């Protein structure tokens, strides 16, 4: 918005320059995003786990990185993050710039041995691109972070049938989807957390998630152990250990009230992001809706109060949050 207001004061030439610089920065980030050579085994790119055709998720319960090493969390969609203030299922990072070195240096993701290893590989492969966009700085921790963050910020979901409906086209939703919408914001209580404001379908807050039975007996030990660890050690343990990952927000805040809480995910493009939940434990959208109805009933609502037809209209509504256009890789 700020930019739009400024436009009339900029000359046409300056406007063009600032736009092309922004585009050049994002396409530098795009080149990094799709580059498998930035990994310990030469086979993993950001796009391995954040595939454009799956709304930037990977279709797996938990993702697999270099040398097939398995992580402990489900890869979230990366669309519409420009307004997000806290990142990851537990909110452990508060800016995209601060976040992007994490996957590159995490053993279960790109698996590179620290920032200097990342910078050496970027230098070897992308020195020219960086010299063009950052003639004075070249490849540094900051310029790599700026480029990747710029690419991520422009991954905006294309309009969905629901957006056309909100813009006044009543026919954009089928009658069943309109009934689902009414339940979503009404009796079923979904919009309490998956809030419609800013179109993101999240409140950005942390609520209880389900921990698999097998992990429950290990939680007291895990919760006690992390209290003694430095933030860096806690961060490294989250992708490496399912018991620590299941602590949710607690592993970041160390507040008992945050045990097993996870950030409400956006529901944009949710039909393309199966499987669901922080650990990918729910295979289908219909099952995700069933689980949410069971755990998060509104005050006074019994599970049986929603008929099978009500539940399928909720699923149908969620399908209307998916953009018909599938994003593709554009630049490199
Ligand atoms: C091996 C799979 C894998 C790779 C490779 C990977 N990611 Fe991720 N990404 C994940 C998982 C899993 C999470 C969720 C982690 C968590 O919440 O603890 C995630 C989370 C994120 C988030 C947070 C999104 C949100 O809604 O909070 C961003 C941003 C992100 N990744 C960007 C990147 C970028 C940029 C790269 C490349 C430099 C990358 N990822 C590489 C699996 C991967
Ligand atoms: C109290 C807040 C809250 C309410 C109410 C709520 N949700 Fe959620 N929802 C969450 C949280 C938190 C998660 C993630 C849980 C996890 O990862 O274990 C989630 C996950 C989901 C997912 C999986 C998304 C993904 O990408 O993995 C779907 C689908 C979903 N909710 C739909 C609904 C529907 C439909 C309703 C209404 C019946 C609803 N939710 C009510 C907080 C809420």
CSV table of C-alpha atoms and ligand atoms in Angstrom, one decimal:
chain,number,residue,atom,x,y,z
A,1,UNK,CA,0.0,0.0,0.0
A,2,UNK,CA,2.7,2.4,1.0
A,3,UNK,CA,4.4,1.8,-2.3
A,4,UNK,CA,1.2,2.5,-4.3
A,5,UNK,CA,0.8,5.9,-2.5
A,6,UNK,CA,4.3,6.8,-3.4
A,7,UNK,CA,4.0,6.0,-7.0
A,8,UNK,CA,2.6,9.4,-8.2
A,9,UNK,CA,5.6,11.2,-6.8
A,10,UNK,CA,8.1,9.0,-8.5
A,11,UNK,CA,9.1,9.7,-12.1
A,12,UNK,CA,8.2,6.9,-14.5
A,13,UNK,CA,11.9,6.0,-14.9
A,14,UNK,CA,12.5,5.7,-11.2
A,15,UNK,CA,9.4,3.6,-10.8
A,16,UNK,CA,10.7,1.3,-13.5
A,17,UNK,CA,14.1,1.0,-11.8
A,18,UNK,CA,12.7,0.2,-8.4
A,19,UNK,CA,10.4,-2.4,-9.9
A,20,UNK,CA,13.1,-4.1,-11.9
A,21,UNK,CA,15.4,-4.1,-8.9
A,22,UNK,CA,12.7,-5.8,-6.8
A,23,UNK,CA,12.2,-8.3,-9.7
A,24,UNK,CA,15.9,-9.0,-10.1
A,25,UNK,CA,16.2,-9.6,-6.3
A,26,UNK,CA,13.3,-12.0,-6.3
A,27,UNK,CA,14.6,-13.9,-9.4
A,28,UNK,CA,18.0,-14.2,-7.7
A,29,UNK,CA,16.1,-15.8,-4.7
A,30,UNK,CA,14.2,-18.0,-7.1
A,31,UNK,CA,17.5,-19.3,-8.6
A,32,UNK,CA,18.6,-20.3,-5.1
A,33,UNK,CA,15.3,-21.8,-4.2
A,34,UNK,CA,15.5,-24.3,-7.1
A,35,UNK,CA,19.2,-25.1,-6.9
A,36,UNK,CA,19.9,-28.7,-5.7
A,37,UNK,CA,23.6,-28.0,-5.5
A,38,UNK,CA,23.1,-26.1,-2.3
A,39,UNK,CA,22.9,-29.2,-0.3
A,40,UNK,CA,25.2,-31.8,1.3
A,41,UNK,CA,24.3,-34.6,-1.2
A,42,UNK,CA,23.7,-32.3,-4.2
A,43,UNK,CA,20.1,-33.5,-4.5
A,44,UNK,CA,18.0,-31.2,-2.2
A,45,UNK,CA,16.7,-27.7,-3.1
A,46,UNK,CA,14.1,-25.7,-1.2
A,47,UNK,CA,11.7,-26.8,-4.0
A,48,UNK,CA,12.2,-30.5,-3.1
A,49,UNK,CA,10.1,-29.9,0.0
A,50,UNK,CA,8.2,-26.9,-1.2
A,51,UNK,CA,7.0,-27.9,-4.6
A,52,UNK,CA,5.1,-25.2,-6.6
A,53,UNK,CA,2.6,-27.8,-7.9
A,54,UNK,CA,1.6,-28.7,-4.3
A,55,UNK,CA,1.2,-25.1,-3.1
A,56,UNK,CA,4.9,-25.3,-2.0
A,57,UNK,CA,4.5,-28.4,0.2
A,58,UNK,CA,5.9,-31.9,-0.5
A,59,UNK,CA,3.0,-34.4,-0.2
A,60,UNK,CA,4.8,-36.2,2.6
A,61,UNK,CA,3.8,-36.6,6.3
A,62,UNK,CA,7.2,-35.4,7.4
A,63,UNK,CA,9.8,-34.2,4.9
A,64,UNK,CA,13.1,-35.9,3.8
A,65,UNK,CA,16.3,-34.0,3.2
A,66,UNK,CA,19.9,-34.7,2.3
A,67,UNK,CA,20.8,-38.4,2.2
A,68,UNK,CA,17.1,-39.3,2.8
A,69,UNK,CA,17.3,-38.1,6.4
A,70,UNK,CA,13.8,-37.7,7.8
A,71,UNK,CA,12.6,-34.6,9.7
A,72,UNK,CA,9.9,-34.4,12.4
A,73,UNK,CA,7.4,-31.9,10.9
A,74,UNK,CA,5.2,-31.5,7.9
A,75,UNK,CA,6.3,-28.9,5.4
A,76,UNK,CA,3.9,-26.0,5.3
A,77,UNK,CA,2.8,-24.1,2.2
A,78,UNK,CA,4.9,-21.0,1.5
A,79,UNK,CA,2.2,-18.9,-0.2
A,80,UNK,CA,1.0,-15.6,1.4
A,81,UNK,CA,3.8,-15.3,4.0
A,82,UNK,CA,4.3,-11.6,3.3
A,83,UNK,CA,2.0,-10.7,6.2
A,84,UNK,CA,3.0,-13.5,8.6
A,85,UNK,CA,4.8,-12.4,11.7
A,86,UNK,CA,5.9,-15.7,13.3
A,87,UNK,CA,7.2,-18.6,11.3
A,88,UNK,CA,7.3,-22.4,11.6
A,89,UNK,CA,4.7,-24.5,13.4
A,90,UNK,CA,6.1,-23.1,16.7
A,91,UNK,CA,6.8,-19.6,15.7
A,92,UNK,CA,10.5,-19.9,16.5
A,93,UNK,CA,11.6,-17.3,13.8
A,94,UNK,CA,10.1,-13.8,13.5
A,95,UNK,CA,11.4,-12.8,10.1
A,96,UNK,CA,11.9,-14.5,6.8
A,97,UNK,CA,15.5,-13.1,6.6
A,98,UNK,CA,16.3,-14.7,10.0
A,99,UNK,CA,14.7,-18.0,8.9
A,100,UNK,CA,16.2,-18.9,5.5
A,101,UNK,CA,19.7,-20.0,6.8
A,102,UNK,CA,17.9,-22.6,9.0
A,103,UNK,CA,16.9,-25.1,6.3
A,104,UNK,CA,20.2,-24.7,4.5
A,105,UNK,CA,22.2,-25.7,7.7
A,106,UNK,CA,19.7,-28.2,9.2
A,107,UNK,CA,21.0,-31.8,8.9
A,108,UNK,CA,17.6,-33.2,8.0
A,109,UNK,CA,17.1,-30.5,5.3
A,110,UNK,CA,19.9,-29.2,3.0
A,111,UNK,CA,22.5,-30.6,5.5
A,112,UNK,CA,25.2,-28.0,4.9
A,113,UNK,CA,27.9,-27.5,7.6
A,114,UNK,CA,27.2,-24.0,8.7
A,115,UNK,CA,26.8,-20.6,7.0
A,116,UNK,CA,30.3,-20.5,5.6
A,117,UNK,CA,29.6,-23.7,3.6
A,118,UNK,CA,26.4,-22.1,2.3
A,119,UNK,CA,28.1,-18.9,1.2
A,120,UNK,CA,31.0,-20.8,-0.5
A,121,UNK,CA,28.4,-22.8,-2.6
A,122,UNK,CA,26.4,-19.7,-3.4
A,123,UNK,CA,29.6,-17.9,-4.4
A,124,UNK,CA,30.6,-20.8,-6.7
A,125,UNK,CA,27.2,-21.0,-8.5
A,126,UNK,CA,25.7,-17.5,-8.3
A,127,UNK,CA,28.5,-15.0,-8.0
A,128,UNK,CA,27.5,-13.2,-11.3
A,129,UNK,CA,23.9,-12.8,-10.3
A,130,UNK,CA,24.8,-11.4,-6.9
A,131,UNK,CA,27.4,-9.0,-8.4
A,132,UNK,CA,24.6,-7.7,-10.6
A,133,UNK,CA,22.1,-7.1,-7.9
A,134,UNK,CA,24.6,-6.3,-5.0
A,135,UNK,CA,27.6,-4.7,-6.8
A,136,UNK,CA,29.1,-3.5,-3.5
A,137,UNK,CA,28.3,-6.5,-1.3
A,138,UNK,CA,28.3,-9.6,-3.4
A,139,UNK,CA,27.5,-12.9,-1.7
A,140,UNK,CA,27.0,-12.4,2.1
A,141,UNK,CA,24.8,-13.8,4.8
A,142,UNK,CA,22.6,-10.7,4.4
A,143,UNK,CA,22.3,-10.7,0.6
A,144,UNK,CA,21.5,-14.4,0.5
A,145,UNK,CA,18.8,-13.9,3.1
A,146,UNK,CA,17.4,-10.8,1.2
A,147,UNK,CA,17.2,-12.6,-2.1
A,148,UNK,CA,15.4,-15.7,-0.7
A,149,UNK,CA,13.1,-13.6,1.4
A,150,UNK,CA,12.2,-11.4,-1.6
A,151,UNK,CA,11.4,-14.5,-3.6
A,152,UNK,CA,9.2,-15.9,-0.8
A,153,UNK,CA,7.3,-12.6,-0.3
A,154,UNK,CA,6.0,-12.6,-3.9
A,155,UNK,CA,4.5,-16.1,-3.6
A,156,UNK,CA,1.0,-14.7,-3.4
A,157,UNK,CA,-1.9,-17.2,-3.9
A,158,UNK,CA,-3.9,-16.5,-7.1
A,159,UNK,CA,-7.5,-15.7,-6.5
A,160,UNK,CA,-9.7,-18.6,-5.4
A,161,UNK,CA,-13.4,-19.1,-6.1
A,162,UNK,CA,-13.9,-17.9,-2.5
A,163,UNK,CA,-12.1,-14.6,-3.3
A,164,UNK,CA,-14.4,-14.1,-6.3
A,165,UNK,CA,-17.4,-14.8,-4.0
A,166,UNK,CA,-16.2,-12.2,-1.5
A,167,UNK,CA,-15.7,-9.7,-4.3
A,168,UNK,CA,-19.4,-10.0,-5.0
A,169,UNK,CA,-19.8,-12.9,-7.5
A,170,UNK,CA,-22.4,-15.0,-5.6
A,171,UNK,CA,-22.1,-17.7,-8.3
A,172,UNK,CA,-18.4,-18.3,-7.6
A,173,UNK,CA,-19.4,-20.8,-4.9
A,174,UNK,CA,-21.7,-23.8,-5.3
A,175,UNK,CA,-24.7,-23.9,-3.0
A,176,UNK,CA,-23.0,-26.6,-0.9
A,177,UNK,CA,-19.9,-24.4,-0.5
A,178,UNK,CA,-22.0,-21.4,0.6
A,179,UNK,CA,-23.6,-23.7,3.2
A,180,UNK,CA,-20.1,-24.7,4.3
A,181,UNK,CA,-19.0,-21.1,4.5
A,182,UNK,CA,-22.0,-20.3,6.8
A,183,UNK,CA,-21.0,-23.2,9.1
A,184,UNK,CA,-17.4,-22.3,9.0
A,185,UNK,CA,-18.0,-18.8,10.3
A,186,UNK,CA,-21.1,-19.8,12.3
A,187,UNK,CA,-22.1,-22.9,14.2
A,188,UNK,CA,-18.9,-24.9,13.5
A,189,UNK,CA,-16.8,-22.2,15.0
A,190,UNK,CA,-13.8,-22.7,12.6
A,191,UNK,CA,-13.3,-18.9,12.0
A,192,UNK,CA,-12.5,-18.3,15.7
A,193,UNK,CA,-9.0,-19.5,14.8
A,194,UNK,CA,-8.9,-19.7,11.0
A,195,UNK,CA,-9.9,-16.1,10.8
A,196,UNK,CA,-10.9,-14.4,7.6
A,197,UNK,CA,-9.2,-11.1,8.3
A,198,UNK,CA,-6.5,-10.4,5.8
A,199,UNK,CA,-7.7,-13.4,3.9
A,200,UNK,CA,-5.1,-15.7,5.6
A,201,UNK,CA,-7.5,-18.0,7.6
A,202,UNK,CA,-5.3,-17.9,10.7
A,203,UNK,CA,-5.2,-16.0,13.9
A,204,UNK,CA,-1.4,-16.4,14.1
A,205,UNK,CA,-1.8,-17.8,17.6
A,206,UNK,CA,-1.0,-21.2,19.1
A,207,UNK,CA,-3.6,-23.8,20.0
A,208,UNK,CA,-3.4,-27.5,21.1
A,209,UNK,CA,-2.5,-30.1,18.5
A,210,UNK,CA,-2.8,-33.8,18.9
A,211,UNK,CA,0.3,-35.8,20.0
A,212,UNK,CA,0.4,-39.4,18.8
A,213,UNK,CA,-0.1,-41.9,21.6
A,214,UNK,CA,3.3,-43.5,21.1
A,215,UNK,CA,5.0,-40.1,22.0
A,216,UNK,CA,2.9,-39.3,25.1
A,217,UNK,CA,5.0,-41.3,27.6
A,218,UNK,CA,8.1,-39.5,26.4
A,219,UNK,CA,6.8,-36.0,26.7
A,220,UNK,CA,7.6,-35.3,30.4
A,221,UNK,CA,11.3,-36.2,29.9
A,222,UNK,CA,11.5,-34.2,26.7
A,223,UNK,CA,9.8,-31.2,28.3
A,224,UNK,CA,12.2,-31.3,31.3
A,225,UNK,CA,15.4,-31.8,29.1
A,226,UNK,CA,14.9,-28.9,26.8
A,227,UNK,CA,14.8,-26.5,29.8
A,228,UNK,CA,18.5,-27.0,30.2
A,229,UNK,CA,19.4,-26.4,26.5
A,230,UNK,CA,20.6,-23.3,24.7
A,231,UNK,CA,18.2,-21.9,22.0
A,232,UNK,CA,20.5,-23.2,19.3
A,233,UNK,CA,20.4,-26.8,20.7
A,234,UNK,CA,16.6,-26.6,21.0
A,235,UNK,CA,16.3,-25.4,17.4
A,236,UNK,CA,18.5,-28.3,16.1
A,237,UNK,CA,16.5,-30.9,18.1
A,238,UNK,CA,13.1,-29.9,16.6
A,239,UNK,CA,13.7,-31.5,13.1
A,240,UNK,CA,15.8,-34.3,14.6
A,241,UNK,CA,13.6,-35.6,17.4
A,242,UNK,CA,9.8,-36.3,17.2
A,243,UNK,CA,9.5,-36.0,21.0
A,244,UNK,CA,10.9,-32.5,20.9
A,245,UNK,CA,9.0,-31.5,17.8
A,246,UNK,CA,5.8,-32.6,19.6
A,247,UNK,CA,6.4,-30.1,22.4
A,248,UNK,CA,5.2,-27.4,19.9
A,249,UNK,CA,5.4,-23.8,21.1
A,250,UNK,CA,6.8,-24.9,24.4
A,251,UNK,CA,10.2,-25.7,22.9
A,252,UNK,CA,10.5,-22.0,22.0
A,253,UNK,CA,8.8,-20.2,24.9
A,254,UNK,CA,9.5,-22.8,27.7
A,255,UNK,CA,6.1,-21.8,29.2
A,256,UNK,CA,4.0,-24.8,30.5
A,257,UNK,CA,0.9,-23.3,28.9
A,258,UNK,CA,2.4,-23.7,25.5
A,259,UNK,CA,3.0,-27.5,25.7
A,260,UNK,CA,1.7,-29.2,22.6
A,261,UNK,CA,0.5,-26.0,21.0
A,262,UNK,CA,1.0,-25.2,17.3
A,263,UNK,CA,0.4,-22.1,15.1
A,264,UNK,CA,-2.9,-22.1,13.4
A,265,UNK,CA,-2.1,-22.9,9.7
A,266,UNK,CA,-3.5,-20.9,6.9
A,267,UNK,CA,-6.2,-22.8,4.9
A,268,UNK,CA,-5.3,-21.2,1.5
A,269,UNK,CA,-4.9,-23.9,-1.1
A,270,UNK,CA,-5.5,-26.5,1.6
A,271,UNK,CA,-6.9,-29.0,-1.0
A,272,UNK,CA,-3.4,-29.2,-2.4
A,273,UNK,CA,-1.4,-29.5,0.8
A,274,UNK,CA,-2.2,-33.0,2.1
A,275,UNK,CA,-1.3,-34.7,4.4
A,276,UNK,CA,-2.3,-32.4,7.3
A,277,UNK,CA,-1.2,-31.1,10.8
A,278,UNK,CA,2.2,-30.4,12.2
A,279,UNK,CA,3.2,-34.0,11.9
A,280,UNK,CA,1.3,-34.9,8.7
A,281,UNK,CA,-0.6,-37.5,10.7
A,282,UNK,CA,-4.0,-36.8,8.9
A,283,UNK,CA,-4.0,-38.1,5.3
A,284,UNK,CA,-7.1,-36.4,3.8
A,285,UNK,CA,-9.0,-33.1,4.0
A,286,UNK,CA,-12.2,-34.9,5.0
A,287,UNK,CA,-10.3,-36.5,7.9
A,288,UNK,CA,-8.7,-33.2,8.9
A,289,UNK,CA,-12.2,-31.6,9.1
A,290,UNK,CA,-13.5,-34.6,11.2
A,291,UNK,CA,-10.5,-34.2,13.5
A,292,UNK,CA,-11.0,-30.5,13.9
A,293,UNK,CA,-14.7,-30.9,14.5
A,294,UNK,CA,-14.0,-33.4,17.2
A,295,UNK,CA,-11.4,-31.4,19.1
A,296,UNK,CA,-12.5,-27.9,18.6
A,297,UNK,CA,-16.3,-27.9,18.9
A,298,UNK,CA,-17.8,-24.6,19.7
A,299,UNK,CA,-19.2,-24.1,23.1
A,300,UNK,CA,-22.4,-26.1,23.4
A,301,UNK,CA,-22.0,-27.9,20.1
A,302,UNK,CA,-22.0,-31.7,20.2
A,303,UNK,CA,-20.0,-33.7,17.6
A,304,UNK,CA,-23.3,-35.3,16.4
A,305,UNK,CA,-24.9,-31.9,15.9
A,306,UNK,CA,-23.3,-31.6,12.5
A,307,UNK,CA,-24.9,-34.0,10.0
A,308,UNK,CA,-22.8,-35.8,7.3
A,309,UNK,CA,-24.1,-33.3,4.8
A,310,UNK,CA,-22.9,-30.4,7.0
A,311,UNK,CA,-19.5,-32.0,7.2
A,312,UNK,CA,-19.2,-32.5,3.5
A,313,UNK,CA,-20.2,-28.9,2.9
A,314,UNK,CA,-17.4,-27.8,5.2
A,315,UNK,CA,-15.0,-29.9,3.1
A,316,UNK,CA,-16.5,-28.4,-0.1
A,317,UNK,CA,-16.0,-24.9,1.3
A,318,UNK,CA,-12.4,-25.6,2.0
A,319,UNK,CA,-11.9,-26.7,-1.6
A,320,UNK,CA,-13.1,-23.3,-2.7
A,321,UNK,CA,-10.0,-21.8,-1.0
A,322,UNK,CA,-7.8,-23.3,-3.6
A,323,UNK,CA,-6.7,-21.2,-6.6
A,324,UNK,CA,-7.4,-22.8,-9.9
A,325,UNK,CA,-4.0,-21.7,-11.3
A,326,UNK,CA,-1.1,-23.9,-10.3
A,327,UNK,CA,2.1,-21.8,-9.9
A,328,UNK,CA,5.1,-23.0,-11.9
A,329,UNK,CA,8.7,-22.3,-11.8
A,330,UNK,CA,9.4,-19.2,-14.0
A,331,UNK,CA,13.0,-18.0,-14.1
A,332,UNK,CA,16.0,-20.4,-14.0
B,1,LIG,C1,13.9,-31.3,3.7
B,1,LIG,C2,12.7,-30.5,3.5
B,1,LIG,C3,12.8,-29.0,3.5
B,1,LIG,C4,13.7,-28.2,2.7
B,1,LIG,C5,14.8,-28.7,1.8
B,1,LIG,C6,13.3,-26.9,3.0
B,1,LIG,N1,12.3,-26.8,3.8
B,1,LIG,FE1,11.3,-25.2,4.4
B,1,LIG,N2,10.2,-26.3,5.7
B,1,LIG,C7,10.3,-27.6,5.9
B,1,LIG,C8,9.5,-28.0,7.1
B,1,LIG,C9,9.4,-29.5,7.6
B,1,LIG,C10,9.1,-26.9,7.7
B,1,LIG,C11,8.3,-26.7,9.0
B,1,LIG,C12,9.3,-26.8,10.1
B,1,LIG,C13,8.8,-26.5,11.5
B,1,LIG,O1,7.8,-25.8,11.6
B,1,LIG,O2,9.4,-26.8,12.5
B,1,LIG,C14,9.5,-25.8,6.8
B,1,LIG,C15,9.1,-24.4,7.0
B,1,LIG,C16,9.5,-23.4,6.2
B,1,LIG,C17,9.1,-22.0,6.3
B,1,LIG,C18,8.1,-21.5,7.3
B,1,LIG,C19,6.7,-21.4,6.7
B,1,LIG,C20,5.7,-21.0,7.8
B,1,LIG,O3,4.5,-20.9,7.4
B,1,LIG,O4,6.0,-20.7,8.9
B,1,LIG,C21,9.7,-21.3,5.3
B,1,LIG,C22,9.5,-19.8,5.0
B,1,LIG,C23,10.6,-22.2,4.6
B,1,LIG,N3,10.4,-23.5,5.1
B,1,LIG,C24,11.4,-21.8,3.6
B,1,LIG,C25,12.4,-22.7,3.0
B,1,LIG,C26,13.4,-22.2,2.2
B,1,LIG,C27,13.7,-20.8,1.7
B,1,LIG,C28,14.2,-23.3,1.9
B,1,LIG,C29,15.5,-23.4,1.1
B,1,LIG,C30,16.5,-22.6,1.6
B,1,LIG,C31,13.5,-24.5,2.5
B,1,LIG,N4,12.5,-24.0,3.2
B,1,LIG,C32,14.0,-25.8,2.5
B,1,LIG,C33,10.9,-28.5,5.0
B,1,LIG,C34,11.9,-28.1,4.2
B,2,LIG,C1,-9.0,-23.3,18.6
B,2,LIG,C2,-8.5,-22.9,17.3
B,2,LIG,C3,-9.0,-23.7,16.1
B,2,LIG,C4,-10.3,-23.9,15.7
B,2,LIG,C5,-11.6,-23.5,16.4
B,2,LIG,C6,-10.2,-24.7,14.5
B,2,LIG,N1,-8.9,-24.9,14.1
B,2,LIG,FE1,-8.3,-25.9,12.5
B,2,LIG,N2,-6.4,-25.9,13.2
B,2,LIG,C7,-6.0,-25.2,14.3
B,2,LIG,C8,-4.6,-25.6,14.6
B,2,LIG,C9,-3.8,-25.1,15.8
B,2,LIG,C10,-4.2,-26.5,13.6
B,2,LIG,C11,-2.9,-27.3,13.6
B,2,LIG,C12,-3.0,-28.4,14.5
B,2,LIG,C13,-1.8,-29.4,14.4
B,2,LIG,O1,-0.9,-29.1,13.6
B,2,LIG,O2,-1.7,-30.4,15.2
B,2,LIG,C14,-5.4,-26.6,12.7
B,2,LIG,C15,-5.4,-27.4,11.6
B,2,LIG,C16,-6.4,-27.5,10.7
B,2,LIG,C17,-6.3,-28.1,9.4
B,2,LIG,C18,-5.1,-28.7,8.8
B,2,LIG,C19,-4.4,-27.7,8.0
B,2,LIG,C20,-3.0,-28.1,7.5
B,2,LIG,O3,-2.4,-27.4,6.7
B,2,LIG,O4,-2.4,-29.0,8.1
B,2,LIG,C21,-7.6,-28.0,8.8
B,2,LIG,C22,-8.0,-28.5,7.4
B,2,LIG,C23,-8.4,-27.3,9.7
B,2,LIG,N3,-7.7,-27.0,10.9
B,2,LIG,C24,-9.8,-27.0,9.6
B,2,LIG,C25,-10.6,-26.5,10.6
B,2,LIG,C26,-12.0,-26.5,10.5
B,2,LIG,C27,-12.9,-27.0,9.3
B,2,LIG,C28,-12.5,-26.0,11.7
B,2,LIG,C29,-13.9,-25.9,12.2
B,2,LIG,C30,-14.6,-27.2,12.3
B,2,LIG,C31,-11.3,-25.7,12.5
B,2,LIG,N4,-10.2,-26.0,11.8
B,2,LIG,C32,-11.3,-25.2,13.8
B,2,LIG,C33,-6.8,-24.3,15.1
B,2,LIG,C34,-8.1,-24.3,15.1
